[in-house]
Amino acid sequence: CGFKLRGQISSLPFETLYIAAPPGHTIGSDLRRAIDATTTTKIVDSVDNAEAVLQVLNANNERRILSLSGGGRVREFELIFRITTRLIDSKGNEIVPENTITLLRILPFLDAQILAKEAEEQMLYQDMQADAVQQIIWRLSTLQKSRFKPEAASIQ
Amino acid sequence: ERSDRDKPIYLEADRATVEDINRKDSTRVSVFTGNVILTQGTLRISADKIVIKEDINGFRHATATGNLVSFRQKRDGVDEYVEGWSKRVEYDNKIDKIELFKQARLRRGEDEVNGDYISYNMNSEFFQVIGSHERGEQTDTDNRVRIIIQPKNKSAESSSE
Amino acid sequence: EDTIVKPRQKPASSATVSTGNDTTVKTGPDTVTIKADRVEGIYEQEMEAIGNATLCHAGMTLTADRMKYFPQSKDAEVTGNLHLDRKKDFIEGDYLKLNLDTQVGFLTEPRYTMKEGDGRGTGERLFFEGKNQYRLKKGEYTTCPVDDEDWYIRASDLKIDSEKEVGVARNVSVVFKGVPILYTPWLDFSYTGQRKSGFLAPVVGHTKRSGADLAIPYYINIAPNMDATIAPRVMSERGFMLSNEARYIGHGVHGRVQADVLPDDFDTHKTRYGISFQHGQYLGHGWRGQLDYNRVSDDRFLRDLSNNLSQTSRTNLLQQAGLFYHGDLGLDGTVSFSAIAQRFQTLQDPFLPQNSNLLIISPYKRLPQLTMNAIKRNVAGMDFGLNATWTNFAHSSADRTEGRRLTLYPTVSVPFRNSYGFITPKFGLHYTQYALSDNVGTVGSNTDRVVPIVSLDSGVIFDRNVSIGGNNYIQTLEPRAFYVYAPFKDQSFLPNFDSAESDFSFAQMLTENRFSGHDRINDANQITLALTSRLLEPSTGIERLRAAVGQQFRFIDRRVILDSSQVTSRRADFIAALAGRITREISTDVNIQLDQQSLRTEKIRAGISYQPELGKVINLGYRYTRDVQERLDIPDNQLNTAIKQVDTSIQWPFFSNWHTVARVNYSLRDDRLLAGLAGFEYISCCYKFRVVVQKLTTATSRSTTAVFVQLELNGLMNIGSNPLRVLEQSIPGYASIY
């Protein structure tokens, strides 16, 4: 039926990448770990020897009431994870303009289990974050190498 | 300056033709052409051609033409000059009035007046400027009068004449 | 005197006489330039320009038929269809007397238009009171286009500062379609929407619980990064209340304080208050501080005094202070640390009989809880992880066991990864130690538990190019297998501080423990097979549609269970989901969970929305969760998670500028409307008129109806309560049209 092995190791059009993520947020290290593990690109820790810079402009979790019980209590929350990223090359001109990925999950809720639901909520947020990281990598892998060829040459 | 009127008039020119007093209406006409310069006290007019009409009791009327006749006079009691340029200048000594016709421009210190016709009375300092539009003249540039008044810094304001 | 003629010896040098064509005259900002058909006057005393006259000075251009200018005093008198064109505005009138220096003077019969925003108006007399300061007597102001004046404000005195772009009006009446609808002795506004202190639109309403309700909020723009809103509120059934909100934001700091006080409630004759304080601060080097403290005076405070769903539905008010750290651990590692002190104020349902056994169980207090989560990768090809927590659990009621709990969960995994797939075996040892306040079964107050957990995760990705409906996509196929083994350990005697069974979902089924929290580690011998297929746009890699199916095969009967109050879903083990955009305008989100043996559906979440363009959206939703406990006899058993609801919402324009908005969230199980909303918006060129009615269920057989009537005069202000936030929350995809 035409399926071929895509392979886990996708190739990104740049050899080195710097990730600029808000400090104290786990998104930066998740991105670093995923790109390290599933692509040939090496993560560098300073902007100047990076061919490209992935800027995480913001990544935040939101919660919205989805369903109520007969007594007006919350039975389900809708968890929303939004992440906005932008890719620029080493000279700062924009390769991929600002784009936002929004993901949703449903958290059933019972007031009596508020502590447990807090842990489940964190698990769902982490799952969305991993999902978003995967989508970001897929979007980066579709960029043409040509965007980076000229600069790349000058870097070496 | 007001005292200019009592001063003698000097005239320099490449060529000059002076007529005798004409008995009938007791006037004399003299014509000066070529780099003509008329000076009377602080008043000074230079033009290509100046025609002067005099009557028995003294000098009355001068008409200067040229490619931008220029005129210059010091103001009373102020170390400041009034300068003017135009295609034709009429100067009447008796009423001390000067009229500039066509591409007329008058400058005092930093202020400036442009128009098609400017008349300026040296004693009363009354002036009148008319644009070519009103006089039916057709000129290519903005045919209205333009007056530029620079800000006077209060300290140097001279007492009014 | 005689004329002396001297023949010239040499030609006159023309250098001494300027030919006058050097026309460059420097014109500075304060230079006055006058143009006209004719100008006459006494030099430096008075000039009169007649006929098509213009005067330019300091960025201002004045044109009129006739004007007088006095250079000494720099006064100007101008008459005859006068136009004054300036940086920020454009004014016409009949007769103007103005001093160019001091910008003081007056203009009769003024007609003015602001260049920024479309504010314009007329008046009897306009006073210039200095640079950018005006005062309009008996003036009118509107932002409507010239030919159709839907509204204007008329004020006996309207003072405008065009630098700060703000205005203050006295004895103002707002006339809408010729009918004066509002009179206020004093009104100040910013006509370019800047933040400015001043009265916001009054909020008018009527509810059964508090009767007629009027609030007049006053907004204080304290500083660019700080503002506050003080809202005195009068209710016929409850009396006077003051609600205040303050917000601040700084470099790495943000916070919000909300304090409401009702000194004497007519109904309960007690003082009632509500406090909510949130503060977040980035402390540098990866450290972050956070405070979230909420407290109300009595259980019914929120339900009686708020129309906001997110407040009326709250049962546990969080009171927490926390310190968080996240940073690198060497090259390939990260470490996170958190310390929180947390407790809740639990609000009982005010309308249930006090003695009923349905009192809400208030959660344990965690005073404090320390957690540490470290990951170290690529150590000789292995990834190491450690998750540790230490918590001191306390509880207000005496009959609940309290105690301290330490958990340590070290793990090691060996990720085998090659070009097309991955296999990751993982081994973890979950150690828990309890130090409890009283004996637990036979074990005494100190006990511990060790559970080894083994898992094997593997997956591979295939893709192919495919063309559907004319456009081509990359379709991926991602099979995945996840095996977990954990031996049974009897935990029935252990207390349960923070564990419950998580809802079965794609995320949960690929984790090792079906219980959240640390008090229960499930015995497991199961394999989860999942298959995900995505449609990606080839040029951008954006995921358009995702379909996924998953099944969990349990090889043992699971013996670690929780009592029914801690279980939200029964035995679902099959899940299927479809999410994304089917066509450019239709997107869907469907999720079904089944119990594979009995083929009973445990949970259905189905939603479809049609959004052809901005401002047009229809959402249809159905949500079903099968009842977990059989105790259907209790009407609103707060432990019961059964749901059977329909949730539809719509925003649709009709005629030229009418929009209708509606939402119905109807519970088929309780046969009542849980949340309903209906309204319309009329959007004209210079104003918007909204009427929205909202009905919310606030407690068993209690609901509150709120009516929002809002008239938004573009560029001036909005009158009436603002339903915008409610609309955005109730109707996904709602767009407020400009």
mmCIF file of C-alpha atoms in Angstrom, chain C residues 369-587:
data_model
loop_
_atom_site.group_PDB
_atom_site.id
_atom_site.type_symbol
_atom_site.label_atom_id
_atom_site.label_comp_id
_atom_site.label_asym_id
_atom_site.label_seq_id
_atom_site.Cartn_x
_atom_site.Cartn_y
_atom_site.Cartn_z
ATOM 1 C CA GLN C 369 5.555 18.612 49.682
ATOM 2 C CA LEU C 370 9.088 18.442 48.226
ATOM 3 C CA THR C 371 9.610 16.829 44.828
ATOM 4 C CA MET C 372 12.778 16.196 42.833
ATOM 5 C CA ASN C 373 12.910 14.869 39.289
ATOM 6 C CA ALA C 374 16.279 14.237 37.644
ATOM 7 C CA ILE C 375 17.124 12.733 34.229
ATOM 8 C CA LYS C 376 20.637 11.843 33.042
ATOM 9 C CA ARG C 377 20.901 10.517 29.483
ATOM 10 C CA ASN C 378 23.549 8.853 27.372
ATOM 11 C CA VAL C 379 25.469 7.363 30.290
ATOM 12 C CA ALA C 380 27.161 4.414 28.563
ATOM 13 C CA GLY C 381 24.139 4.228 26.274
ATOM 14 C CA MET C 382 21.684 4.229 29.177
ATOM 15 C CA ASP C 383 19.293 6.887 30.500
ATOM 16 C CA PHE C 384 18.924 7.208 34.276
ATOM 17 C CA GLY C 385 16.025 8.926 36.046
ATOM 18 C CA LEU C 386 15.104 9.580 39.657
ATOM 19 C CA ASN C 387 11.729 10.849 40.920
ATOM 20 C CA ALA C 388 11.631 11.555 44.660
ATOM 21 C CA THR C 389 8.946 13.151 46.862
ATOM 22 C CA TRP C 390 8.640 13.840 50.580
ATOM 23 C CA THR C 391 5.226 15.004 51.820
ATOM 24 C CA ASN C 392 3.709 15.756 55.202
ATOM 25 C CA PHE C 393 -0.061 15.078 54.888
ATOM 26 C CA ALA C 394 -2.395 16.705 57.424
ATOM 27 C CA HIS C 395 -6.202 16.781 57.598
ATOM 28 C CA SER C 396 -8.640 18.909 59.556
ATOM 29 C CA SER C 397 -11.044 16.106 60.529
ATOM 30 C CA ALA C 398 -9.743 13.827 63.312
ATOM 31 C CA ASP C 399 -10.836 10.507 61.828
ATOM 32 C CA ARG C 400 -8.487 10.780 58.818
ATOM 33 C CA THR C 401 -5.010 9.269 59.236
ATOM 34 C CA GLU C 402 -2.225 11.804 58.811
ATOM 35 C CA GLY C 403 1.458 11.186 58.270
ATOM 36 C CA ARG C 404 4.638 11.711 56.320
ATOM 37 C CA ARG C 405 5.429 9.872 53.095
ATOM 38 C CA LEU C 406 8.719 9.473 51.269
ATOM 39 C CA THR C 407 8.801 8.033 47.745
ATOM 40 C CA LEU C 408 11.869 7.211 45.670
ATOM 41 C CA TYR C 409 11.512 5.964 42.108
ATOM 42 C CA PRO C 410 14.878 5.415 40.359
ATOM 43 C CA THR C 411 14.666 4.158 36.759
ATOM 44 C CA VAL C 412 17.119 3.071 34.102
ATOM 45 C CA SER C 413 16.262 2.659 30.417
ATOM 46 C CA VAL C 414 18.302 1.553 27.437
ATOM 47 C CA PRO C 415 17.002 3.285 24.274
ATOM 48 C CA PHE C 416 17.884 1.179 21.202
ATOM 49 C CA ARG C 417 17.369 3.489 18.308
ATOM 50 C CA ASN C 418 18.137 2.986 14.660
ATOM 51 C CA SER C 419 17.122 4.611 11.452
ATOM 52 C CA TYR C 420 13.566 3.285 11.347
ATOM 53 C CA GLY C 421 12.428 2.433 14.869
ATOM 54 C CA PHE C 422 13.125 2.333 18.575
ATOM 55 C CA ILE C 423 12.929 -0.231 21.364
ATOM 56 C CA THR C 424 13.309 1.044 24.922
ATOM 57 C CA PRO C 425 13.371 -1.393 27.814
ATOM 58 C CA LYS C 426 13.000 0.331 31.163
ATOM 59 C CA PHE C 427 13.374 -0.884 34.720
ATOM 60 C CA GLY C 428 12.258 1.062 37.809
ATOM 61 C CA LEU C 429 12.032 0.379 41.547
ATOM 62 C CA HIS C 430 9.272 2.316 43.315
ATOM 63 C CA TYR C 431 10.067 2.641 47.053
ATOM 64 C CA THR C 432 7.608 4.286 49.457
ATOM 65 C CA GLN C 433 7.931 4.767 53.207
ATOM 66 C CA TYR C 434 5.102 5.945 55.456
ATOM 67 C CA ALA C 435 5.355 7.423 58.972
ATOM 68 C CA LEU C 436 1.685 7.620 59.997
ATOM 69 C CA SER C 437 -0.099 9.249 62.930
ATOM 70 C CA ASP C 438 -1.826 6.019 64.003
ATOM 71 C CA ASN C 439 -1.573 2.322 63.349
ATOM 72 C CA VAL C 440 -2.550 0.986 59.996
ATOM 73 C CA GLY C 441 -3.903 -2.500 60.169
ATOM 74 C CA THR C 442 -1.397 -4.915 61.587
ATOM 75 C CA VAL C 443 1.600 -3.042 60.375
ATOM 76 C CA GLY C 444 1.780 -0.244 62.907
ATOM 77 C CA SER C 445 2.423 3.345 62.046
ATOM 78 C CA ASN C 446 5.596 2.831 60.032
ATOM 79 C CA THR C 447 5.474 0.795 56.887
ATOM 80 C CA ASP C 448 7.020 0.775 53.479
ATOM 81 C CA ARG C 449 6.437 -0.717 50.064
ATOM 82 C CA VAL C 450 8.753 -1.695 47.240
ATOM 83 C CA VAL C 451 7.367 -2.386 43.759
ATOM 84 C CA PRO C 452 9.601 -3.143 40.763
ATOM 85 C CA ILE C 453 8.174 -1.925 37.454
ATOM 86 C CA VAL C 454 9.419 -3.221 34.113
ATOM 87 C CA SER C 455 8.307 -1.773 30.773
ATOM 88 C CA LEU C 456 9.217 -2.203 27.117
ATOM 89 C CA ASP C 457 8.286 0.542 24.689
ATOM 90 C CA SER C 458 8.760 0.187 20.923
ATOM 91 C CA GLY C 459 7.593 1.990 17.800
ATOM 92 C CA VAL C 460 8.322 2.613 14.166
ATOM 93 C CA ILE C 461 7.087 5.200 11.646
ATOM 94 C CA PHE C 462 6.063 4.580 8.042
ATOM 95 C CA ASP C 463 4.915 7.283 5.646
ATOM 96 C CA ARG C 464 3.744 7.641 2.096
ATOM 97 C CA ASN C 465 2.514 10.394 -0.199
ATOM 98 C CA VAL C 466 -1.205 10.352 -0.674
ATOM 99 C CA SER C 467 -3.659 12.684 -2.374
ATOM 100 C CA ILE C 468 -7.069 13.212 -0.864
ATOM 101 C CA GLY C 469 -9.683 15.520 -2.320
ATOM 102 C CA GLY C 470 -7.252 16.951 -4.792
ATOM 103 C CA ASN C 471 -4.514 18.077 -2.426
ATOM 104 C CA ASN C 472 -1.654 15.858 -1.478
ATOM 105 C CA TYR C 473 -0.432 15.005 1.962
ATOM 106 C CA ILE C 474 2.173 12.885 3.664
ATOM 107 C CA GLN C 475 0.341 10.157 5.540
ATOM 108 C CA THR C 476 2.184 8.562 8.412
ATOM 109 C CA LEU C 477 1.481 5.212 10.040
ATOM 110 C CA GLU C 478 2.904 4.848 13.534
ATOM 111 C CA PRO C 479 2.402 1.456 15.195
ATOM 112 C CA ARG C 480 3.493 1.337 18.824
ATOM 113 C CA ALA C 481 3.639 -1.406 21.474
ATOM 114 C CA PHE C 482 4.036 -0.749 25.197
ATOM 115 C CA TYR C 483 4.358 -3.647 27.670
ATOM 116 C CA VAL C 484 4.265 -3.112 31.464
ATOM 117 C CA TYR C 485 4.792 -5.623 34.227
ATOM 118 C CA ALA C 486 4.431 -4.797 37.957
ATOM 119 C CA PRO C 487 3.881 -7.438 40.627
ATOM 120 C CA PHE C 488 0.894 -7.295 42.994
ATOM 121 C CA LYS C 489 1.625 -5.821 46.398
ATOM 122 C CA ASP C 490 -1.206 -5.661 48.917
ATOM 123 C CA GLN C 491 -1.825 -1.958 49.505
ATOM 124 C CA SER C 492 -5.368 -2.167 50.816
ATOM 125 C CA PHE C 493 -4.226 -1.260 54.325
ATOM 126 C CA LEU C 494 -2.288 1.787 53.154
ATOM 127 C CA PRO C 495 -3.891 5.217 53.520
ATOM 128 C CA ASN C 496 -4.830 7.040 50.364
ATOM 129 C CA PHE C 497 -3.648 10.651 50.497
ATOM 130 C CA ASP C 498 -3.430 11.604 46.835
ATOM 131 C CA SER C 499 -4.196 8.648 44.567
ATOM 132 C CA ALA C 500 -7.085 8.008 42.213
ATOM 133 C CA GLU C 501 -7.595 6.027 39.020
ATOM 134 C CA SER C 502 -6.697 8.211 36.054
ATOM 135 C CA ASP C 503 -9.066 8.513 33.188
ATOM 136 C CA PHE C 504 -8.256 6.032 30.445
ATOM 137 C CA SER C 505 -6.835 7.995 27.551
ATOM 138 C CA PHE C 506 -4.152 7.778 24.864
ATOM 139 C CA ALA C 507 -1.804 9.519 27.274
ATOM 140 C CA GLN C 508 -2.659 7.354 30.284
ATOM 141 C CA MET C 509 -2.613 4.003 28.508
ATOM 142 C CA LEU C 510 1.051 4.478 27.623
ATOM 143 C CA THR C 511 2.094 5.068 31.240
ATOM 144 C CA GLU C 512 3.133 2.477 33.787
ATOM 145 C CA ASN C 513 0.692 3.249 36.603
ATOM 146 C CA ARG C 514 -3.028 3.701 36.045
ATOM 147 C CA PHE C 515 -3.277 5.417 39.417
ATOM 148 C CA SER C 516 -2.200 9.005 39.683
ATOM 149 C CA GLY C 517 -0.417 10.113 42.831
ATOM 150 C CA HIS C 518 1.919 7.770 44.747
ATOM 151 C CA ASP C 519 -0.287 5.912 47.230
ATOM 152 C CA ARG C 520 -1.227 3.120 44.855
ATOM 153 C CA ILE C 521 1.059 1.296 42.385
ATOM 154 C CA ASN C 522 -1.031 -0.880 40.120
ATOM 155 C CA ASP C 523 -0.239 -4.531 39.566
ATOM 156 C CA ALA C 524 0.073 -4.854 35.852
ATOM 157 C CA ASN C 525 0.836 -7.430 33.194
ATOM 158 C CA GLN C 526 -0.474 -5.812 30.074
ATOM 159 C CA ILE C 527 0.475 -4.756 26.602
ATOM 160 C CA THR C 528 -0.935 -1.657 24.900
ATOM 161 C CA LEU C 529 -0.992 -1.581 21.129
ATOM 162 C CA ALA C 530 -1.608 1.757 19.452
ATOM 163 C CA LEU C 531 -1.736 2.804 15.821
ATOM 164 C CA THR C 532 -1.662 6.512 14.883
ATOM 165 C CA SER C 533 -1.972 7.909 11.389
ATOM 166 C CA ARG C 534 -1.492 11.596 10.599
ATOM 167 C CA LEU C 535 -1.984 13.675 7.445
ATOM 168 C CA LEU C 536 0.799 16.243 7.165
ATOM 169 C CA GLU C 537 1.022 19.073 4.656
ATOM 170 C CA PRO C 538 4.150 18.288 2.619
ATOM 171 C CA SER C 539 5.363 21.887 2.325
ATOM 172 C CA THR C 540 4.994 22.937 5.958
ATOM 173 C CA GLY C 541 4.750 19.718 7.935
ATOM 174 C CA ILE C 542 1.631 21.013 9.663
ATOM 175 C CA GLU C 543 -0.585 18.204 10.929
ATOM 176 C CA ARG C 544 -4.019 18.509 9.401
ATOM 177 C CA LEU C 545 -5.789 15.364 10.658
ATOM 178 C CA ARG C 546 -4.925 12.612 13.098
ATOM 179 C CA ALA C 547 -6.655 9.264 13.541
ATOM 180 C CA ALA C 548 -5.592 6.893 16.285
ATOM 181 C CA VAL C 549 -6.734 3.602 17.749
ATOM 182 C CA GLY C 550 -5.457 1.848 20.861
ATOM 183 C CA GLN C 551 -6.180 -1.334 22.780
ATOM 184 C CA GLN C 552 -4.880 -2.533 26.102
ATOM 185 C CA PHE C 553 -4.644 -6.299 26.605
ATOM 186 C CA ARG C 554 -4.601 -7.172 30.281
ATOM 187 C CA PHE C 555 -3.191 -10.646 30.978
ATOM 188 C CA ILE C 556 -4.170 -10.616 34.684
ATOM 189 C CA ASP C 557 -7.143 -9.598 36.774
ATOM 190 C CA ARG C 558 -5.945 -6.472 38.468
ATOM 191 C CA ARG C 559 -6.121 -6.796 42.228
ATOM 192 C CA VAL C 560 -4.969 -3.344 43.366
ATOM 193 C CA ILE C 561 -8.173 -1.356 43.385
ATOM 194 C CA LEU C 562 -9.496 1.772 45.023
ATOM 195 C CA ASP C 563 -12.899 2.154 46.622
ATOM 196 C CA SER C 564 -15.500 3.424 44.229
ATOM 197 C CA SER C 565 -15.170 7.022 45.341
ATOM 198 C CA GLN C 566 -11.738 7.131 43.800
ATOM 199 C CA VAL C 567 -12.608 5.663 40.453
ATOM 200 C CA THR C 568 -13.756 7.734 37.510
ATOM 201 C CA SER C 569 -13.846 5.177 34.675
ATOM 202 C CA ARG C 570 -14.478 1.489 34.870
ATOM 203 C CA ARG C 571 -12.882 -1.046 32.558
ATOM 204 C CA ALA C 572 -12.430 0.801 29.289
ATOM 205 C CA ASP C 573 -9.561 -0.740 27.395
ATOM 206 C CA PHE C 574 -10.226 0.237 23.778
ATOM 207 C CA ILE C 575 -9.958 3.801 22.539
ATOM 208 C CA ALA C 576 -10.346 5.422 19.133
ATOM 209 C CA ALA C 577 -9.931 9.091 18.272
ATOM 210 C CA LEU C 578 -10.106 11.361 15.271
ATOM 211 C CA ALA C 579 -9.054 15.022 15.544
ATOM 212 C CA GLY C 580 -8.238 17.769 13.085
ATOM 213 C CA ARG C 581 -9.534 19.436 9.993
ATOM 214 C CA ILE C 582 -11.609 17.318 7.576
ATOM 215 C CA THR C 583 -12.080 20.102 5.079
ATOM 216 C CA ARG C 584 -10.910 23.691 5.078
ATOM 217 C CA GLU C 585 -14.030 24.681 6.991
ATOM 218 C CA ILE C 586 -14.978 21.622 8.997
ATOM 219 C CA SER C 587 -12.934 20.324 11.890
#
